[in-house]
Amino acid sequence: MRLLIMGPPGAGKGTQAVALAERVCGPHISTGDIFRHNIRRRTELGALAEKFIAAGEYVPDAVTDAMVRDRLAEPDAASAFVLDGYPRTAQQVATLDDLLDARGAFVDGVIELVVPDEQLVARIRRRSADGGRLDDTEEVVRHRLAVYSAQTAPLLRAYGERGLLYRLDGTGDLEAVRQRINFALGV
Ligand code: AMP
């Protein structure tokens, strides 16, 4: 199965995507994780992405699309994957469609995790106390939420029109959310 997991920052996409990837026997591909890995390793891609991420802005599509194209070409992603944090713009949706189309493949399902804004901010506040991501400050988080609403939330409608969208409650404990996802997808 080729799945996308979408939702605002702090919705719990990463944790759920890891479990779901195991379930569908494919890699968990998080564009945010790949960027952070590159920032830590001080690669050229990391240097390019860092200023956008620190400001809570999206990394330009050309950069993100090229990175995802390379990652999806790896053999482990041939028949199943869970994409976490991609696509986030209309351009990225079109790129993903083209990439899959070229292989005669398509997205099997899109999970949207729905969590109220105030809970998102509270969750991220806890996450930043634990680990500290450079984009988890309150001000940047609020900006990331606004960018999500403006650029990414509207994309869900298109997936809904294709009959691919599972809009699920992302509140409650991890296990409850995991069960909702598995039940919706029948996995
Ligand atoms: P995430 O870990 O998914 O919350 O991503 C962290 C940050 O990485 C985002 O706030 C963006 O700055 C950047 N990023 C991750 N995925 C994308 C994407 N698909 N398009 C553009 N920027 C992205």
mmCIF file with all atom_site columns, C-alpha atoms and ligand atoms in Angstrom:
data_model
loop_
_atom_site.group_PDB
_atom_site.id
_atom_site.type_symbol
_atom_site.label_atom_id
_atom_site.label_alt_id
_atom_site.label_comp_id
_atom_site.label_asym_id
_atom_site.label_entity_id
_atom_site.label_seq_id
_atom_site.pdbx_PDB_ins_code
_atom_site.Cartn_x
_atom_site.Cartn_y
_atom_site.Cartn_z
_atom_site.occupancy
_atom_site.B_iso_or_equiv
_atom_site.pdbx_formal_charge
_atom_site.auth_seq_id
_atom_site.auth_comp_id
_atom_site.auth_asym_id
_atom_site.auth_atom_id
_atom_site.pdbx_PDB_model_num
ATOM   1   C CA  . MET A 1 1   ? 0.000   0.000  0.000   1.00 0.00 ? 1   MET A CA  1
ATOM   2   C CA  . ARG A 1 2   ? 1.140   3.518  -0.786  1.00 0.00 ? 2   ARG A CA  1
ATOM   3   C CA  . LEU A 1 3   ? -0.131  5.840  1.896   1.00 0.00 ? 3   LEU A CA  1
ATOM   4   C CA  . LEU A 1 4   ? 0.104   9.484  2.876   1.00 0.00 ? 4   LEU A CA  1
ATOM   5   C CA  . ILE A 1 5   ? -0.298  10.780 6.388   1.00 0.00 ? 5   ILE A CA  1
ATOM   6   C CA  . MET A 1 6   ? -1.283  14.428 6.655   1.00 0.00 ? 6   MET A CA  1
ATOM   7   C CA  . GLY A 1 7   ? -2.260  16.862 9.370   1.00 0.00 ? 7   GLY A CA  1
ATOM   8   C CA  . PRO A 1 8   ? -0.980  19.996 11.072  1.00 0.00 ? 8   PRO A CA  1
ATOM   9   C CA  . PRO A 1 9   ? 2.279   20.181 13.029  1.00 0.00 ? 9   PRO A CA  1
ATOM   10  C CA  . GLY A 1 10  ? 1.908   18.343 16.330  1.00 0.00 ? 10  GLY A CA  1
ATOM   11  C CA  . ALA A 1 11  ? -0.909  16.080 15.088  1.00 0.00 ? 11  ALA A CA  1
ATOM   12  C CA  . GLY A 1 12  ? 1.189   12.979 15.742  1.00 0.00 ? 12  GLY A CA  1
ATOM   13  C CA  . LYS A 1 13  ? 1.936   12.094 12.121  1.00 0.00 ? 13  LYS A CA  1
ATOM   14  C CA  . GLY A 1 14  ? 5.468   10.836 12.762  1.00 0.00 ? 14  GLY A CA  1
ATOM   15  C CA  . THR A 1 15  ? 4.605   8.386  15.533  1.00 0.00 ? 15  THR A CA  1
ATOM   16  C CA  . GLN A 1 16  ? 1.629   6.981  13.679  1.00 0.00 ? 16  GLN A CA  1
ATOM   17  C CA  . ALA A 1 17  ? 3.507   6.827  10.383  1.00 0.00 ? 17  ALA A CA  1
ATOM   18  C CA  . VAL A 1 18  ? 6.207   4.624  11.938  1.00 0.00 ? 18  VAL A CA  1
ATOM   19  C CA  . ALA A 1 19  ? 3.618   2.103  13.175  1.00 0.00 ? 19  ALA A CA  1
ATOM   20  C CA  . LEU A 1 20  ? 1.688   2.206  9.916   1.00 0.00 ? 20  LEU A CA  1
ATOM   21  C CA  . ALA A 1 21  ? 4.813   1.680  7.812   1.00 0.00 ? 21  ALA A CA  1
ATOM   22  C CA  . GLU A 1 22  ? 5.593   -1.458 9.779   1.00 0.00 ? 22  GLU A CA  1
ATOM   23  C CA  . ARG A 1 23  ? 2.062   -2.630 9.216   1.00 0.00 ? 23  ARG A CA  1
ATOM   24  C CA  . VAL A 1 24  ? 2.199   -2.182 5.421   1.00 0.00 ? 24  VAL A CA  1
ATOM   25  C CA  . CYS A 1 25  ? 5.799   -3.468 5.160   1.00 0.00 ? 25  CYS A CA  1
ATOM   26  C CA  . GLY A 1 26  ? 7.180   -0.352 3.538   1.00 0.00 ? 26  GLY A CA  1
ATOM   27  C CA  . PRO A 1 27  ? 9.517   2.453  4.576   1.00 0.00 ? 27  PRO A CA  1
ATOM   28  C CA  . HIS A 1 28  ? 8.413   5.450  6.644   1.00 0.00 ? 28  HIS A CA  1
ATOM   29  C CA  . ILE A 1 29  ? 9.507   8.452  4.591   1.00 0.00 ? 29  ILE A CA  1
ATOM   30  C CA  . SER A 1 30  ? 9.422   11.733 6.483   1.00 0.00 ? 30  SER A CA  1
ATOM   31  C CA  . THR A 1 31  ? 10.617  14.754 4.523   1.00 0.00 ? 31  THR A CA  1
ATOM   32  C CA  . GLY A 1 32  ? 11.097  16.628 7.826   1.00 0.00 ? 32  GLY A CA  1
ATOM   33  C CA  . ASP A 1 33  ? 13.360  13.816 9.117   1.00 0.00 ? 33  ASP A CA  1
ATOM   34  C CA  . ILE A 1 34  ? 15.388  13.796 5.907   1.00 0.00 ? 34  ILE A CA  1
ATOM   35  C CA  . PHE A 1 35  ? 15.889  17.563 6.134   1.00 0.00 ? 35  PHE A CA  1
ATOM   36  C CA  . ARG A 1 36  ? 16.893  17.360 9.813   1.00 0.00 ? 36  ARG A CA  1
ATOM   37  C CA  . HIS A 1 37  ? 19.325  14.545 9.035   1.00 0.00 ? 37  HIS A CA  1
ATOM   38  C CA  . ASN A 1 38  ? 20.903  16.718 6.350   1.00 0.00 ? 38  ASN A CA  1
ATOM   39  C CA  . ILE A 1 39  ? 21.108  19.696 8.691   1.00 0.00 ? 39  ILE A CA  1
ATOM   40  C CA  . ARG A 1 40  ? 22.922  17.584 11.320  1.00 0.00 ? 40  ARG A CA  1
ATOM   41  C CA  . ARG A 1 41  ? 25.317  16.228 8.700   1.00 0.00 ? 41  ARG A CA  1
ATOM   42  C CA  . ARG A 1 42  ? 25.930  19.754 7.390   1.00 0.00 ? 42  ARG A CA  1
ATOM   43  C CA  . THR A 1 43  ? 25.225  18.800 3.788   1.00 0.00 ? 43  THR A CA  1
ATOM   44  C CA  . GLU A 1 44  ? 24.483  21.287 1.044   1.00 0.00 ? 44  GLU A CA  1
ATOM   45  C CA  . LEU A 1 45  ? 20.801  20.290 1.158   1.00 0.00 ? 45  LEU A CA  1
ATOM   46  C CA  . GLY A 1 46  ? 20.814  20.832 4.934   1.00 0.00 ? 46  GLY A CA  1
ATOM   47  C CA  . ALA A 1 47  ? 22.281  24.313 4.590   1.00 0.00 ? 47  ALA A CA  1
ATOM   48  C CA  . LEU A 1 48  ? 19.656  25.188 2.009   1.00 0.00 ? 48  LEU A CA  1
ATOM   49  C CA  . ALA A 1 49  ? 16.728  23.847 4.021   1.00 0.00 ? 49  ALA A CA  1
ATOM   50  C CA  . GLU A 1 50  ? 17.732  25.134 7.437   1.00 0.00 ? 50  GLU A CA  1
ATOM   51  C CA  . LYS A 1 51  ? 16.719  28.764 7.095   1.00 0.00 ? 51  LYS A CA  1
ATOM   52  C CA  . PHE A 1 52  ? 13.264  27.853 5.825   1.00 0.00 ? 52  PHE A CA  1
ATOM   53  C CA  . ILE A 1 53  ? 12.687  25.285 8.556   1.00 0.00 ? 53  ILE A CA  1
ATOM   54  C CA  . ALA A 1 54  ? 13.894  27.591 11.331  1.00 0.00 ? 54  ALA A CA  1
ATOM   55  C CA  . ALA A 1 55  ? 11.429  30.244 10.123  1.00 0.00 ? 55  ALA A CA  1
ATOM   56  C CA  . GLY A 1 56  ? 8.544   27.759 9.878   1.00 0.00 ? 56  GLY A CA  1
ATOM   57  C CA  . GLU A 1 57  ? 8.368   28.180 6.097   1.00 0.00 ? 57  GLU A CA  1
ATOM   58  C CA  . TYR A 1 58  ? 8.212   25.416 3.535   1.00 0.00 ? 58  TYR A CA  1
ATOM   59  C CA  . VAL A 1 59  ? 11.400  24.446 1.769   1.00 0.00 ? 59  VAL A CA  1
ATOM   60  C CA  . PRO A 1 60  ? 10.999  25.317 -1.951  1.00 0.00 ? 60  PRO A CA  1
ATOM   61  C CA  . ASP A 1 61  ? 9.149   22.711 -4.017  1.00 0.00 ? 61  ASP A CA  1
ATOM   62  C CA  . ALA A 1 62  ? 11.996  22.150 -6.471  1.00 0.00 ? 62  ALA A CA  1
ATOM   63  C CA  . VAL A 1 63  ? 14.280  21.067 -3.619  1.00 0.00 ? 63  VAL A CA  1
ATOM   64  C CA  . THR A 1 64  ? 11.701  18.942 -1.808  1.00 0.00 ? 64  THR A CA  1
ATOM   65  C CA  . ASP A 1 65  ? 10.392  17.303 -4.964  1.00 0.00 ? 65  ASP A CA  1
ATOM   66  C CA  . ALA A 1 66  ? 13.877  16.281 -6.117  1.00 0.00 ? 66  ALA A CA  1
ATOM   67  C CA  . MET A 1 67  ? 14.596  14.781 -2.708  1.00 0.00 ? 67  MET A CA  1
ATOM   68  C CA  . VAL A 1 68  ? 11.362  12.762 -2.695  1.00 0.00 ? 68  VAL A CA  1
ATOM   69  C CA  . ARG A 1 69  ? 11.889  11.633 -6.280  1.00 0.00 ? 69  ARG A CA  1
ATOM   70  C CA  . ASP A 1 70  ? 15.269  10.170 -5.274  1.00 0.00 ? 70  ASP A CA  1
ATOM   71  C CA  . ARG A 1 71  ? 13.930  8.537  -2.150  1.00 0.00 ? 71  ARG A CA  1
ATOM   72  C CA  . LEU A 1 72  ? 10.959  6.915  -3.893  1.00 0.00 ? 72  LEU A CA  1
ATOM   73  C CA  . ALA A 1 73  ? 13.319  5.489  -6.502  1.00 0.00 ? 73  ALA A CA  1
ATOM   74  C CA  . GLU A 1 74  ? 15.000  3.357  -3.810  1.00 0.00 ? 74  GLU A CA  1
ATOM   75  C CA  . PRO A 1 75  ? 14.089  -0.320 -4.087  1.00 0.00 ? 75  PRO A CA  1
ATOM   76  C CA  . ASP A 1 76  ? 12.481  -0.504 -0.629  1.00 0.00 ? 76  ASP A CA  1
ATOM   77  C CA  . ALA A 1 77  ? 9.776   1.949  -1.734  1.00 0.00 ? 77  ALA A CA  1
ATOM   78  C CA  . ALA A 1 78  ? 8.828   0.014  -4.861  1.00 0.00 ? 78  ALA A CA  1
ATOM   79  C CA  . SER A 1 79  ? 5.446   -1.280 -3.722  1.00 0.00 ? 79  SER A CA  1
ATOM   80  C CA  . ALA A 1 80  ? 4.663   0.227  -0.332  1.00 0.00 ? 80  ALA A CA  1
ATOM   81  C CA  . PHE A 1 81  ? 5.508   3.318  1.687   1.00 0.00 ? 81  PHE A CA  1
ATOM   82  C CA  . VAL A 1 82  ? 4.095   5.802  4.143   1.00 0.00 ? 82  VAL A CA  1
ATOM   83  C CA  . LEU A 1 83  ? 4.875   9.387  3.222   1.00 0.00 ? 83  LEU A CA  1
ATOM   84  C CA  . ASP A 1 84  ? 4.839   11.664 6.258   1.00 0.00 ? 84  ASP A CA  1
ATOM   85  C CA  . GLY A 1 85  ? 4.848   15.412 5.634   1.00 0.00 ? 85  GLY A CA  1
ATOM   86  C CA  . TYR A 1 86  ? 4.708   15.211 1.838   1.00 0.00 ? 86  TYR A CA  1
ATOM   87  C CA  . PRO A 1 87  ? 2.961   16.474 -0.242  1.00 0.00 ? 87  PRO A CA  1
ATOM   88  C CA  . ARG A 1 88  ? 2.381   19.856 1.382   1.00 0.00 ? 88  ARG A CA  1
ATOM   89  C CA  . THR A 1 89  ? 1.727   22.074 -1.652  1.00 0.00 ? 89  THR A CA  1
ATOM   90  C CA  . ALA A 1 90  ? -0.336  21.778 -4.832  1.00 0.00 ? 90  ALA A CA  1
ATOM   91  C CA  . GLN A 1 91  ? 2.886   21.520 -6.830  1.00 0.00 ? 91  GLN A CA  1
ATOM   92  C CA  . GLN A 1 92  ? 4.026   18.589 -4.682  1.00 0.00 ? 92  GLN A CA  1
ATOM   93  C CA  . VAL A 1 93  ? 0.700   16.805 -5.209  1.00 0.00 ? 93  VAL A CA  1
ATOM   94  C CA  . ALA A 1 94  ? 1.215   17.111 -8.971  1.00 0.00 ? 94  ALA A CA  1
ATOM   95  C CA  . THR A 1 95  ? 4.812   15.888 -8.707  1.00 0.00 ? 95  THR A CA  1
ATOM   96  C CA  . LEU A 1 96  ? 3.794   12.857 -6.667  1.00 0.00 ? 96  LEU A CA  1
ATOM   97  C CA  . ASP A 1 97  ? 1.017   12.021 -9.125  1.00 0.00 ? 97  ASP A CA  1
ATOM   98  C CA  . ASP A 1 98  ? 3.505   12.181 -12.001 1.00 0.00 ? 98  ASP A CA  1
ATOM   99  C CA  . LEU A 1 99  ? 6.101   10.111 -10.175 1.00 0.00 ? 99  LEU A CA  1
ATOM   100 C CA  . LEU A 1 100 ? 3.635   7.356  -9.378  1.00 0.00 ? 100 LEU A CA  1
ATOM   101 C CA  . ASP A 1 101 ? 1.928   7.552  -12.739 1.00 0.00 ? 101 ASP A CA  1
ATOM   102 C CA  . ALA A 1 102 ? 5.253   6.909  -14.457 1.00 0.00 ? 102 ALA A CA  1
ATOM   103 C CA  . ARG A 1 103 ? 5.369   3.592  -12.610 1.00 0.00 ? 103 ARG A CA  1
ATOM   104 C CA  . GLY A 1 104 ? 1.712   2.747  -13.183 1.00 0.00 ? 104 GLY A CA  1
ATOM   105 C CA  . ALA A 1 105 ? 1.120   3.247  -9.464  1.00 0.00 ? 105 ALA A CA  1
ATOM   106 C CA  . PHE A 1 106 ? -1.124  5.489  -7.373  1.00 0.00 ? 106 PHE A CA  1
ATOM   107 C CA  . VAL A 1 107 ? -1.818  6.595  -3.834  1.00 0.00 ? 107 VAL A CA  1
ATOM   108 C CA  . ASP A 1 108 ? -4.002  4.033  -2.045  1.00 0.00 ? 108 ASP A CA  1
ATOM   109 C CA  . GLY A 1 109 ? -5.107  6.194  0.852   1.00 0.00 ? 109 GLY A CA  1
ATOM   110 C CA  . VAL A 1 110 ? -4.573  9.480  2.681   1.00 0.00 ? 110 VAL A CA  1
ATOM   111 C CA  . ILE A 1 111 ? -4.912  9.658  6.440   1.00 0.00 ? 111 ILE A CA  1
ATOM   112 C CA  . GLU A 1 112 ? -5.716  13.090 7.870   1.00 0.00 ? 112 GLU A CA  1
ATOM   113 C CA  . LEU A 1 113 ? -5.219  13.414 11.622  1.00 0.00 ? 113 LEU A CA  1
ATOM   114 C CA  . VAL A 1 114 ? -7.546  16.045 13.032  1.00 0.00 ? 114 VAL A CA  1
ATOM   115 C CA  . VAL A 1 115 ? -6.503  17.765 16.285  1.00 0.00 ? 115 VAL A CA  1
ATOM   116 C CA  . PRO A 1 116 ? -7.733  21.143 17.589  1.00 0.00 ? 116 PRO A CA  1
ATOM   117 C CA  . ASP A 1 117 ? -5.193  24.000 17.401  1.00 0.00 ? 117 ASP A CA  1
ATOM   118 C CA  . GLU A 1 118 ? -4.817  24.551 21.133  1.00 0.00 ? 118 GLU A CA  1
ATOM   119 C CA  . GLN A 1 119 ? -3.981  20.870 21.658  1.00 0.00 ? 119 GLN A CA  1
ATOM   120 C CA  . LEU A 1 120 ? -1.414  21.079 18.881  1.00 0.00 ? 120 LEU A CA  1
ATOM   121 C CA  . VAL A 1 121 ? 0.349   23.987 20.521  1.00 0.00 ? 121 VAL A CA  1
ATOM   122 C CA  . ALA A 1 122 ? 0.300   22.204 23.906  1.00 0.00 ? 122 ALA A CA  1
ATOM   123 C CA  . ARG A 1 123 ? 1.712   18.993 22.386  1.00 0.00 ? 123 ARG A CA  1
ATOM   124 C CA  . ILE A 1 124 ? 4.514   20.840 20.658  1.00 0.00 ? 124 ILE A CA  1
ATOM   125 C CA  . ARG A 1 125 ? 5.314   22.704 23.841  1.00 0.00 ? 125 ARG A CA  1
ATOM   126 C CA  . ARG A 1 126 ? 5.810   19.324 25.556  1.00 0.00 ? 126 ARG A CA  1
ATOM   127 C CA  . ARG A 1 127 ? 7.853   18.009 22.630  1.00 0.00 ? 127 ARG A CA  1
ATOM   128 C CA  . SER A 1 128 ? 10.161  21.032 22.727  1.00 0.00 ? 128 SER A CA  1
ATOM   129 C CA  . ALA A 1 129 ? 10.694  20.572 26.477  1.00 0.00 ? 129 ALA A CA  1
ATOM   130 C CA  . ASP A 1 130 ? 11.795  16.953 25.778  1.00 0.00 ? 130 ASP A CA  1
ATOM   131 C CA  . GLY A 1 131 ? 14.017  17.257 22.769  1.00 0.00 ? 131 GLY A CA  1
ATOM   132 C CA  . GLY A 1 132 ? 14.138  20.680 21.235  1.00 0.00 ? 132 GLY A CA  1
ATOM   133 C CA  . ARG A 1 133 ? 13.578  21.134 17.542  1.00 0.00 ? 133 ARG A CA  1
ATOM   134 C CA  . LEU A 1 134 ? 14.726  24.432 16.156  1.00 0.00 ? 134 LEU A CA  1
ATOM   135 C CA  . ASP A 1 135 ? 11.230  25.121 14.824  1.00 0.00 ? 135 ASP A CA  1
ATOM   136 C CA  . ASP A 1 136 ? 9.286   24.278 17.992  1.00 0.00 ? 136 ASP A CA  1
ATOM   137 C CA  . THR A 1 137 ? 9.243   27.737 19.566  1.00 0.00 ? 137 THR A CA  1
ATOM   138 C CA  . GLU A 1 138 ? 5.742   29.088 20.188  1.00 0.00 ? 138 GLU A CA  1
ATOM   139 C CA  . GLU A 1 139 ? 6.043   31.842 17.594  1.00 0.00 ? 139 GLU A CA  1
ATOM   140 C CA  . VAL A 1 140 ? 7.342   29.537 14.855  1.00 0.00 ? 140 VAL A CA  1
ATOM   141 C CA  . VAL A 1 141 ? 4.736   26.896 15.721  1.00 0.00 ? 141 VAL A CA  1
ATOM   142 C CA  . ARG A 1 142 ? 1.914   29.411 15.265  1.00 0.00 ? 142 ARG A CA  1
ATOM   143 C CA  . HIS A 1 143 ? 3.386   30.386 11.922  1.00 0.00 ? 143 HIS A CA  1
ATOM   144 C CA  . ARG A 1 144 ? 3.682   26.709 10.888  1.00 0.00 ? 144 ARG A CA  1
ATOM   145 C CA  . LEU A 1 145 ? 0.002   26.233 11.739  1.00 0.00 ? 145 LEU A CA  1
ATOM   146 C CA  . ALA A 1 146 ? -0.925  29.237 9.596   1.00 0.00 ? 146 ALA A CA  1
ATOM   147 C CA  . VAL A 1 147 ? 1.188   27.974 6.679   1.00 0.00 ? 147 VAL A CA  1
ATOM   148 C CA  . TYR A 1 148 ? -0.452  24.551 7.008   1.00 0.00 ? 148 TYR A CA  1
ATOM   149 C CA  . SER A 1 149 ? -3.954  26.080 6.918   1.00 0.00 ? 149 SER A CA  1
ATOM   150 C CA  . ALA A 1 150 ? -3.145  28.237 3.919   1.00 0.00 ? 150 ALA A CA  1
ATOM   151 C CA  . GLN A 1 151 ? -1.124  25.830 1.776   1.00 0.00 ? 151 GLN A CA  1
ATOM   152 C CA  . THR A 1 152 ? -1.681  22.240 2.875   1.00 0.00 ? 152 THR A CA  1
ATOM   153 C CA  . ALA A 1 153 ? -5.189  21.915 4.326   1.00 0.00 ? 153 ALA A CA  1
ATOM   154 C CA  . PRO A 1 154 ? -6.800  22.840 0.954   1.00 0.00 ? 154 PRO A CA  1
ATOM   155 C CA  . LEU A 1 155 ? -5.062  19.864 -0.691  1.00 0.00 ? 155 LEU A CA  1
ATOM   156 C CA  . LEU A 1 156 ? -7.097  17.449 1.394   1.00 0.00 ? 156 LEU A CA  1
ATOM   157 C CA  . ARG A 1 157 ? -10.214 18.360 -0.515  1.00 0.00 ? 157 ARG A CA  1
ATOM   158 C CA  . ALA A 1 158 ? -8.669  17.086 -3.761  1.00 0.00 ? 158 ALA A CA  1
ATOM   159 C CA  . TYR A 1 159 ? -7.823  13.763 -2.160  1.00 0.00 ? 159 TYR A CA  1
ATOM   160 C CA  . GLY A 1 160 ? -11.359 13.663 -0.712  1.00 0.00 ? 160 GLY A CA  1
ATOM   161 C CA  . GLU A 1 161 ? -12.787 14.138 -4.198  1.00 0.00 ? 161 GLU A CA  1
ATOM   162 C CA  . ARG A 1 162 ? -10.723 11.193 -5.382  1.00 0.00 ? 162 ARG A CA  1
ATOM   163 C CA  . GLY A 1 163 ? -12.282 9.081  -2.623  1.00 0.00 ? 163 GLY A CA  1
ATOM   164 C CA  . LEU A 1 164 ? -8.933  8.541  -0.922  1.00 0.00 ? 164 LEU A CA  1
ATOM   165 C CA  . LEU A 1 165 ? -9.291  10.578 2.258   1.00 0.00 ? 165 LEU A CA  1
ATOM   166 C CA  . TYR A 1 166 ? -9.753  9.128  5.752   1.00 0.00 ? 166 TYR A CA  1
ATOM   167 C CA  . ARG A 1 167 ? -10.406 12.027 8.115   1.00 0.00 ? 167 ARG A CA  1
ATOM   168 C CA  . LEU A 1 168 ? -9.660  10.663 11.577  1.00 0.00 ? 168 LEU A CA  1
ATOM   169 C CA  . ASP A 1 169 ? -9.726  11.972 15.120  1.00 0.00 ? 169 ASP A CA  1
ATOM   170 C CA  . GLY A 1 170 ? -6.081  12.410 16.170  1.00 0.00 ? 170 GLY A CA  1
ATOM   171 C CA  . THR A 1 171 ? -6.809  13.119 19.832  1.00 0.00 ? 171 THR A CA  1
ATOM   172 C CA  . GLY A 1 172 ? -6.451  10.631 22.668  1.00 0.00 ? 172 GLY A CA  1
ATOM   173 C CA  . ASP A 1 173 ? -3.659  8.179  23.342  1.00 0.00 ? 173 ASP A CA  1
ATOM   174 C CA  . LEU A 1 174 ? -1.358  6.799  20.673  1.00 0.00 ? 174 LEU A CA  1
ATOM   175 C CA  . GLU A 1 175 ? -2.871  3.335  20.770  1.00 0.00 ? 175 GLU A CA  1
ATOM   176 C CA  . ALA A 1 176 ? -6.408  4.648  20.250  1.00 0.00 ? 176 ALA A CA  1
ATOM   177 C CA  . VAL A 1 177 ? -5.300  6.677  17.232  1.00 0.00 ? 177 VAL A CA  1
ATOM   178 C CA  . ARG A 1 178 ? -3.359  3.713  15.848  1.00 0.00 ? 178 ARG A CA  1
ATOM   179 C CA  . GLN A 1 179 ? -6.474  1.558  16.064  1.00 0.00 ? 179 GLN A CA  1
ATOM   180 C CA  . ARG A 1 180 ? -8.599  4.170  14.293  1.00 0.00 ? 180 ARG A CA  1
ATOM   181 C CA  . ILE A 1 181 ? -6.084  4.257  11.443  1.00 0.00 ? 181 ILE A CA  1
ATOM   182 C CA  . ASN A 1 182 ? -5.822  0.496  11.088  1.00 0.00 ? 182 ASN A CA  1
ATOM   183 C CA  . PHE A 1 183 ? -9.586  0.110  11.236  1.00 0.00 ? 183 PHE A CA  1
ATOM   184 C CA  . ALA A 1 184 ? -10.154 2.794  8.584   1.00 0.00 ? 184 ALA A CA  1
ATOM   185 C CA  . LEU A 1 185 ? -7.640  1.244  6.201   1.00 0.00 ? 185 LEU A CA  1
ATOM   186 C CA  . GLY A 1 186 ? -8.523  -2.338 7.024   1.00 0.00 ? 186 GLY A CA  1
ATOM   187 C CA  . VAL A 1 187 ? -4.895  -3.250 7.738   1.00 0.00 ? 187 VAL A CA  1
HETATM 188 P P1  . AMP B 2 .   ? 7.917   18.086 9.781   1.00 0.00 ? 1   AMP B P1  1
HETATM 189 O O1  . AMP B 2 .   ? 8.932   17.301 10.541  1.00 0.00 ? 1   AMP B O1  1
HETATM 190 O O2  . AMP B 2 .   ? 7.150   17.246 8.805   1.00 0.00 ? 1   AMP B O2  1
HETATM 191 O O3  . AMP B 2 .   ? 7.022   18.909 10.674  1.00 0.00 ? 1   AMP B O3  1
HETATM 192 O O4  . AMP B 2 .   ? 8.727   19.139 8.883   1.00 0.00 ? 1   AMP B O4  1
HETATM 193 C C1  . AMP B 2 .   ? 9.539   20.115 9.484   1.00 0.00 ? 1   AMP B C1  1
HETATM 194 C C2  . AMP B 2 .   ? 9.808   21.243 8.501   1.00 0.00 ? 1   AMP B C2  1
HETATM 195 O O5  . AMP B 2 .   ? 10.510  20.730 7.357   1.00 0.00 ? 1   AMP B O5  1
HETATM 196 C C3  . AMP B 2 .   ? 8.580   21.929 7.943   1.00 0.00 ? 1   AMP B C3  1
HETATM 197 O O6  . AMP B 2 .   ? 8.062   22.926 8.805   1.00 0.00 ? 1   AMP B O6  1
HETATM 198 C C4  . AMP B 2 .   ? 9.146   22.512 6.647   1.00 0.00 ? 1   AMP B C4  1
HETATM 199 O O7  . AMP B 2 .   ? 9.938   23.652 6.914   1.00 0.00 ? 1   AMP B O7  1
HETATM 200 C C5  . AMP B 2 .   ? 10.089  21.408 6.179   1.00 0.00 ? 1   AMP B C5  1
HETATM 201 N N1  . AMP B 2 .   ? 9.350   20.445 5.332   1.00 0.00 ? 1   AMP B N1  1
HETATM 202 C C6  . AMP B 2 .   ? 9.058   19.143 5.628   1.00 0.00 ? 1   AMP B C6  1
HETATM 203 N N2  . AMP B 2 .   ? 8.368   18.575 4.632   1.00 0.00 ? 1   AMP B N2  1
HETATM 204 C C7  . AMP B 2 .   ? 8.212   19.531 3.679   1.00 0.00 ? 1   AMP B C7  1
HETATM 205 C C8  . AMP B 2 .   ? 7.561   19.574 2.420   1.00 0.00 ? 1   AMP B C8  1
HETATM 206 N N3  . AMP B 2 .   ? 6.896   18.515 1.939   1.00 0.00 ? 1   AMP B N3  1
HETATM 207 N N4  . AMP B 2 .   ? 7.633   20.730 1.716   1.00 0.00 ? 1   AMP B N4  1
HETATM 208 C C9  . AMP B 2 .   ? 8.297   21.788 2.169   1.00 0.00 ? 1   AMP B C9  1
HETATM 209 N N5  . AMP B 2 .   ? 8.897   21.840 3.367   1.00 0.00 ? 1   AMP B N5  1
HETATM 210 C C10 . AMP B 2 .   ? 8.855   20.720 4.123   1.00 0.00 ? 1   AMP B C10 1
#
